[in-house]
Coordinates of C-alpha atoms in Angstrom, one line a residue:
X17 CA 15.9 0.2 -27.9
X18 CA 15.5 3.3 -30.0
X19 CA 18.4 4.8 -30.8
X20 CA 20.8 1.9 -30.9
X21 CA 21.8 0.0 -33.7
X22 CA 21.2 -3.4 -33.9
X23 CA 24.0 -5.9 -34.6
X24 CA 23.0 -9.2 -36.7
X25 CA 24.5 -12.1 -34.8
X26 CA 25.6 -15.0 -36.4
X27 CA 23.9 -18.5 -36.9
X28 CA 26.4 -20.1 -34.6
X29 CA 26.2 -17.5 -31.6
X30 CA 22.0 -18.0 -31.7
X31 CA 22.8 -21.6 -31.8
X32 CA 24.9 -21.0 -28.7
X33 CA 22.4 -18.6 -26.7
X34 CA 19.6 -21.2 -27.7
X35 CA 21.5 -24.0 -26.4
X36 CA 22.3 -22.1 -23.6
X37 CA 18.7 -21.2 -22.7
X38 CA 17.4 -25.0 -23.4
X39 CA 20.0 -26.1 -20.6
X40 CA 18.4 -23.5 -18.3
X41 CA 14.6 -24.9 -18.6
X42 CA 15.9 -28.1 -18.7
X43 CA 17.6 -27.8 -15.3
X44 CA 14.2 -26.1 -13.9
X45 CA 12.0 -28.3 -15.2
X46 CA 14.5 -31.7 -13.6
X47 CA 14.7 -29.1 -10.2
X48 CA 10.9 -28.5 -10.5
X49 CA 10.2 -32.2 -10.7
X50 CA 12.3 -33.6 -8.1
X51 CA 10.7 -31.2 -5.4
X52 CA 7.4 -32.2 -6.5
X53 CA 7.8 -35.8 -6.4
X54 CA 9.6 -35.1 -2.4
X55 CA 6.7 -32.8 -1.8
X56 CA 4.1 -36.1 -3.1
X57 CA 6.3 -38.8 -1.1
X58 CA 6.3 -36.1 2.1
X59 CA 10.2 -35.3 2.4
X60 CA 10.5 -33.4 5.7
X61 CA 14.2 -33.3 5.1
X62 CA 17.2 -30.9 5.5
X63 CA 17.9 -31.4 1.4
X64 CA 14.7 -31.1 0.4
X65 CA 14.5 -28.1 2.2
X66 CA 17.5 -26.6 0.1
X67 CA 16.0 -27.8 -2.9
X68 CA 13.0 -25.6 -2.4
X69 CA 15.3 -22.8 -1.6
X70 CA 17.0 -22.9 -5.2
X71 CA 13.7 -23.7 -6.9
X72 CA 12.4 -20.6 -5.0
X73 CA 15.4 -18.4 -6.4
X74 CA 14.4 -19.2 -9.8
X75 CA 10.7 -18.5 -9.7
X76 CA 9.6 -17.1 -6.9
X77 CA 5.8 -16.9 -7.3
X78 CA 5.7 -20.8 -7.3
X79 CA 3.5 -20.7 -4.2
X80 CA 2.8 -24.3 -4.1
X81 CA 7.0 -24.8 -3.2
X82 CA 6.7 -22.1 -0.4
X83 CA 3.7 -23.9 0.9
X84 CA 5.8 -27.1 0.9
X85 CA 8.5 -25.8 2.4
X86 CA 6.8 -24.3 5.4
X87 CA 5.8 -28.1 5.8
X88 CA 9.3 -28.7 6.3
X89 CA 9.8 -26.6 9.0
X90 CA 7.0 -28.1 10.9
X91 CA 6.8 -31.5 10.2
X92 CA 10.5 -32.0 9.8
X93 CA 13.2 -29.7 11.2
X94 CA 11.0 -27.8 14.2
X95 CA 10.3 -30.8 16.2
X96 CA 14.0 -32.2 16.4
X97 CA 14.7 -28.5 17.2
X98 CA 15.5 -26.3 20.2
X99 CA 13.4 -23.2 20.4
X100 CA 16.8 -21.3 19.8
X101 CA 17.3 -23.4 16.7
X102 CA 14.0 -22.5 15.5
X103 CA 14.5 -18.6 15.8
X104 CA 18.0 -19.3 14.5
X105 CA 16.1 -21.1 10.9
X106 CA 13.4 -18.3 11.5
X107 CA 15.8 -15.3 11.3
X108 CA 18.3 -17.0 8.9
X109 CA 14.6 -17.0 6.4
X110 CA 13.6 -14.0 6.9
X111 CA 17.3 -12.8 5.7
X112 CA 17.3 -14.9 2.6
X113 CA 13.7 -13.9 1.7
X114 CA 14.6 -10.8 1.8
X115 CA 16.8 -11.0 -1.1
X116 CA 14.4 -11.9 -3.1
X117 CA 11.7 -9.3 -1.7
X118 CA 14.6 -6.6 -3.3
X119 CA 14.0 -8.5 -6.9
X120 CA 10.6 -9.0 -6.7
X121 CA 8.7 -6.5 -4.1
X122 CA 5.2 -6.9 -5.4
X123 CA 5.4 -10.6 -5.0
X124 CA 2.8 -11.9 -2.9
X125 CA 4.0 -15.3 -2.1
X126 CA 7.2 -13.4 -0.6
X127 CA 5.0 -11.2 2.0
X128 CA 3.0 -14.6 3.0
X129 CA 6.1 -16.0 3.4
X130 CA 7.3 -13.4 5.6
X131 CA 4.1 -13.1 7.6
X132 CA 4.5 -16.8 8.8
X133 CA 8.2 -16.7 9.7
X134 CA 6.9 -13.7 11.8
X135 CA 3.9 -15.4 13.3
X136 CA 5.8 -18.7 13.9
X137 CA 8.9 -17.1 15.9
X138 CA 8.5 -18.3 19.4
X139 CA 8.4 -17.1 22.8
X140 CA 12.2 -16.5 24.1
X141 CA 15.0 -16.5 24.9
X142 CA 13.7 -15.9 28.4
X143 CA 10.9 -17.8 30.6
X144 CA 7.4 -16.5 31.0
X145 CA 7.7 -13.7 33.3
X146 CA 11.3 -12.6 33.1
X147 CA 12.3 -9.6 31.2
X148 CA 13.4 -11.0 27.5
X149 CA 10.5 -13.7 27.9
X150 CA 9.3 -12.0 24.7
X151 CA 12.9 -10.6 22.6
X152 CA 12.9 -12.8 20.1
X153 CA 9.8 -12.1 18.9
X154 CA 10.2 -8.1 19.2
X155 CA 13.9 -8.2 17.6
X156 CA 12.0 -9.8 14.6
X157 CA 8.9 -7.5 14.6
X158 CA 10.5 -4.7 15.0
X159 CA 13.4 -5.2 12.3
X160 CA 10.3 -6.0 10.1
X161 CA 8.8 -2.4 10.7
X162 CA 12.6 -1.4 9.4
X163 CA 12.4 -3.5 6.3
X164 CA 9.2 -2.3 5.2
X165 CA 10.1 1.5 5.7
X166 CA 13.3 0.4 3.3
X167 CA 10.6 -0.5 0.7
X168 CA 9.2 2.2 0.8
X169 CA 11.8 4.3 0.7
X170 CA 12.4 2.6 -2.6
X171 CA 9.0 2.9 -3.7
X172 CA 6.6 5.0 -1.5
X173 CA 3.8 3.9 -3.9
X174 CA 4.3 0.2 -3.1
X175 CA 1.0 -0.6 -1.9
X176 CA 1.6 -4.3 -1.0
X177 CA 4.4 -2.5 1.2
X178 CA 2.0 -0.5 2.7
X179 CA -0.6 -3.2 3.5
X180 CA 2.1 -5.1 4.8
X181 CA 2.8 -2.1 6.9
X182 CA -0.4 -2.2 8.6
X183 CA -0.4 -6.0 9.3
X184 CA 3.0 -5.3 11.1
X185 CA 1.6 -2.3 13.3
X186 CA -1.2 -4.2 14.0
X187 CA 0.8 -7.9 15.3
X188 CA 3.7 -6.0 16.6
X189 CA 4.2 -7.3 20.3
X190 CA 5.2 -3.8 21.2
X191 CA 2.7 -1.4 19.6
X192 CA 3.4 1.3 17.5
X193 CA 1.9 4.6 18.6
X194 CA -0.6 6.1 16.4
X195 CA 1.3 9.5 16.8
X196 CA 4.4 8.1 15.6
X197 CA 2.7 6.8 12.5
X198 CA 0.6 9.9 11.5
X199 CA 4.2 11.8 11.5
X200 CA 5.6 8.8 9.1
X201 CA 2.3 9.4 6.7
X202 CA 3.1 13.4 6.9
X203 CA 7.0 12.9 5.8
X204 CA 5.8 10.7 3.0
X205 CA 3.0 13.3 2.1
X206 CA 5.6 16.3 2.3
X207 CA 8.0 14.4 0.3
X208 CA 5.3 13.7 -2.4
X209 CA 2.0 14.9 -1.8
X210 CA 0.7 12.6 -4.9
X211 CA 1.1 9.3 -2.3
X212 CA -2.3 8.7 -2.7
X213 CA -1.4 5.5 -0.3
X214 CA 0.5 7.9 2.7
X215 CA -2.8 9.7 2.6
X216 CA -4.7 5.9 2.7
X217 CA -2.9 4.9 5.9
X218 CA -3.1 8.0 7.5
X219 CA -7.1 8.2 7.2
X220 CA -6.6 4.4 8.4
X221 CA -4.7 5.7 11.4
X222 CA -7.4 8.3 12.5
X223 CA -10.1 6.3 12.1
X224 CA -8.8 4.2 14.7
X225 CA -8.5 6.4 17.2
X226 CA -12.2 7.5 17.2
X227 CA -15.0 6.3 19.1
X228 CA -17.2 5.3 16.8
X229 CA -16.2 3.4 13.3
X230 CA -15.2 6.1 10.6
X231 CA -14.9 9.0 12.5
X232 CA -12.2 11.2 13.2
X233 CA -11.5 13.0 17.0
X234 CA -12.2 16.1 16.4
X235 CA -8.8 17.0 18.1
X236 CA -7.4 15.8 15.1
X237 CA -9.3 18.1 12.4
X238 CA -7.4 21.6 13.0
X239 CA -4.4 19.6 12.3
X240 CA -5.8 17.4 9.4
X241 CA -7.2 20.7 7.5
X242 CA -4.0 22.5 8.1
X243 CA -2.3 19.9 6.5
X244 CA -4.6 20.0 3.7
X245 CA -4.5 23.5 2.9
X246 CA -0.7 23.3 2.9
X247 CA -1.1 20.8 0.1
X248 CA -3.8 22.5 -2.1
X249 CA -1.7 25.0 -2.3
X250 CA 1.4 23.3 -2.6
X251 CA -0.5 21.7 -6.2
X252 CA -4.1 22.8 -6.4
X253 CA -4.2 20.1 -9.5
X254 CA -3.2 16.9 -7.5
X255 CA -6.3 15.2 -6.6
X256 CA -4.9 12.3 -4.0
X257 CA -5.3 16.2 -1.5
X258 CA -8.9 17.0 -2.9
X259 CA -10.2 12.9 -2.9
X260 CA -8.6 13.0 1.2
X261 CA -10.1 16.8 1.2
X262 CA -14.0 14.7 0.5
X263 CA -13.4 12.0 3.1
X264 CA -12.5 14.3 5.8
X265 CA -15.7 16.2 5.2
X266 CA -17.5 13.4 5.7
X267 CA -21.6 13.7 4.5
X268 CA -21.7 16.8 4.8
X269 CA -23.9 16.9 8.5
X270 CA -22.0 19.8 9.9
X271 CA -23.6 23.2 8.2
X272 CA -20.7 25.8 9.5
X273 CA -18.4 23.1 8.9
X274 CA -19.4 22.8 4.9
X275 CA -19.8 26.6 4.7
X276 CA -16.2 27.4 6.3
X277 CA -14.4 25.1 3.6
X278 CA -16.3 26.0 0.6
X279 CA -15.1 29.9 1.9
X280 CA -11.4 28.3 1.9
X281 CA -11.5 26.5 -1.2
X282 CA -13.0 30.1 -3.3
X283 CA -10.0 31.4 -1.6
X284 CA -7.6 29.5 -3.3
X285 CA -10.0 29.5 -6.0
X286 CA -9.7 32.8 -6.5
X287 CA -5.4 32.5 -6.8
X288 CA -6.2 29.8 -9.0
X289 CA -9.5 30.4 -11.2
X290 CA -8.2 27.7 -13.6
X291 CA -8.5 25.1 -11.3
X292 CA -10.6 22.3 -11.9
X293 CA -10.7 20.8 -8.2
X294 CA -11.3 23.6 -7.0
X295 CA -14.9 24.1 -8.5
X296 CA -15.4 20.7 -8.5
X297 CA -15.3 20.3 -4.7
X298 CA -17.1 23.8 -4.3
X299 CA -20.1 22.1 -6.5
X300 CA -19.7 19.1 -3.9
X301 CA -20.3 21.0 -1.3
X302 CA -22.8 23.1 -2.3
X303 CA -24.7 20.1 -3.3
X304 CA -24.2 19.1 0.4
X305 CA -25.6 22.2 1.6
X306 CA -28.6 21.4 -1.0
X307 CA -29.4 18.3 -0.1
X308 CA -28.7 18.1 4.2
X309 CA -29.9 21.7 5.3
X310 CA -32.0 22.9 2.6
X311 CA -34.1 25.1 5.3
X312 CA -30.7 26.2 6.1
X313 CA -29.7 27.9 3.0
X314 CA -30.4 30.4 -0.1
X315 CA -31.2 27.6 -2.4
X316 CA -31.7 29.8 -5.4
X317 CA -28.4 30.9 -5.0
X318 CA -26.7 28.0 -4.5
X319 CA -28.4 25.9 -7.8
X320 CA -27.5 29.3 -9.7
X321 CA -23.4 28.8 -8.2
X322 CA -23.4 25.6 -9.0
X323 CA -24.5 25.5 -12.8
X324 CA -22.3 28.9 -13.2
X325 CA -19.1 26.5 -12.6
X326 CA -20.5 23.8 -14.3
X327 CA -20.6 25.9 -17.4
X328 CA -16.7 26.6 -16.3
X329 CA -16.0 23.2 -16.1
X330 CA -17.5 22.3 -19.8
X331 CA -15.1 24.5 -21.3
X332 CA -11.9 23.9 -19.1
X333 CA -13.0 20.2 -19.2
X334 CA -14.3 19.6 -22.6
X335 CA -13.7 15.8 -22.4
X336 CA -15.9 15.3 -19.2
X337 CA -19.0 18.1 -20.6
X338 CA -21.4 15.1 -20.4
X339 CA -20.2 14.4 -16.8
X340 CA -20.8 17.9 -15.7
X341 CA -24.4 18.2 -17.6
X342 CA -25.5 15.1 -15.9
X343 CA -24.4 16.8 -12.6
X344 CA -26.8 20.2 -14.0
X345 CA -29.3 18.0 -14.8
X346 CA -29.4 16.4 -11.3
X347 CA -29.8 20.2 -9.9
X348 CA -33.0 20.6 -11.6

């Protein structure tokens, strides 16, 4: 590390640390071949099992030794169990994996993990019909929703967290409403409106409440823009706000629709003349307008808007100037 000053250690103490480290490997590679060879001769058994667990604790992106040890659980230890036992081995996984989830978050071989502890928890404790016929399976799912919103507490840009998210609101045996989740995605985009993956899940959220794929209930768009404007002008630079802004707008179909928001936007604009977004989404637009109501509109007007803040852009942008003449020449 800058700053702090080395200290030369001696030949003996390197001797030691080597040592040290040759024992380590040498353990891993004796652990690593043991499992192997009960994973070739198909050991279904309680101590093989545990041997996968500390192999797992040591490198946990050896996939092949989670896949082995989920063939433990069913070809060994499920069949000679109760379902209690099974939920018991279930939950009592879940809990040690996510240890190692804490370590290593973007590990995907943890999440698969978890997703088949999930999907394998049975029915119970309760017989088909009765009230807790299903608790076992919601105490799990449910705690699961919990652990993922600890994640990303920890990391609200963890986007294996997030698409782990949506698997979980998707399996969950007791749904999740969508309302709940768009408030989740709007504390994670007032906390930091740069969570370009808050902004990801809440488009997924609206999408899936329309009638048609893609769209977005219009009873939703007030809202949607009102968030938006908040966040332009919380940072008119941040473009995760102005990329969302685009995919709201959709293609551009709606004439009074384009016109309204390319009003808004010169508004802030106007606050903000420096801002790049800004004339870049006004351009966008405008090129909308161009190209789906050109019977519609003053097109000389609009062509001469559009290469006036291109010529903005060239000088506040100068390392993009070839981007923004290839947009001028496409005006032509």
């Amino acid at each position: 590390m800058h700053g702090v000053k080395r200290i030369r250690q001696s030949a003996q103490v390197l001797e030691a640390k080597r040592l040290r480290e040759k024992a380590k490997l040498d353990d891993y590679l004796s652990l690593t071949q043991d499992v192997l060879s009960r994973k070739k001769s198909r050991d279904w058994s309680e101590e093989a099992l545990q041997l996968t667990s500390r192999l797992l604790q040591v490198n946990p992106e050896f996939y092949t030794i989670w896949n082995y040890r989920r063939n433990i659980f069913l070809n060994g230890i499920f069949p000679r169990s109760s379902l209690e036992e099974i939920n018991d081995l279930i939950t009592k996984d879940l809990s040690s994996t996510m240890t190692a989830l804490k370590a290593h978050p973007k590990v995907y071989w943890i999440w698969n993990h978890r997703r088949w502890c999930l999907e394998n928890t049975p029915n119970g404790p309760g017989a088909p019909g009765e009230a807790d016929a299903d608790s076992w399976r919601k105490t799990n799912w449910d705690r699961e929703l919990f652990v993922v919103e600890k994640l990303l507490d920890a990391d609200p840009r963890n986007f294996h967290a997030w698409n782990y998210r949506r698997y979980v609101l998707a399996s969950m045996p007791v749904p999740r409403s969508a309302k709940s989740e768009l408030a989740y995605t709007c504390r994670k985009i007032e906390a930091n409106i740069s969570n370009f993956s808050a902004w990801h899940q809440r488009s997924k959220v609206l999408t899936s409440l329309g009638e048609s794929s893609g769209s977005v209930p219009s009873q939703y768009l007030e809202e949607e823009f009102n968030l938006l404007r908040n966040a332009m002008y919380t940072d008119p630079s941040d473009q995760s706000v102005w990329i969302y802004h685009r995919w709201l707008m959709g293609a551009g179909d709606d004439k009074k629709f384009l016109e309204n928001e390319i009003e808004a936007i010169q508004e802030l604009l106007d606050e903000q003349p420096d801002s790049k977004w800004c004339m870049e989404s006004i351009i966008h637009y405008k090129r909308l307008l161009l190209k789906k109501h050109p019977n519609e509109v003053n097109t000389k007007t609009l062509l001469l808007d559009c290469k006036n803040l291109l010529e903005q852009l060239e000088i506040l942008d100068p390392a993009r100037h070839q981007r923004y003449q290839d947009i001028g020449s496409d005006l032509i």
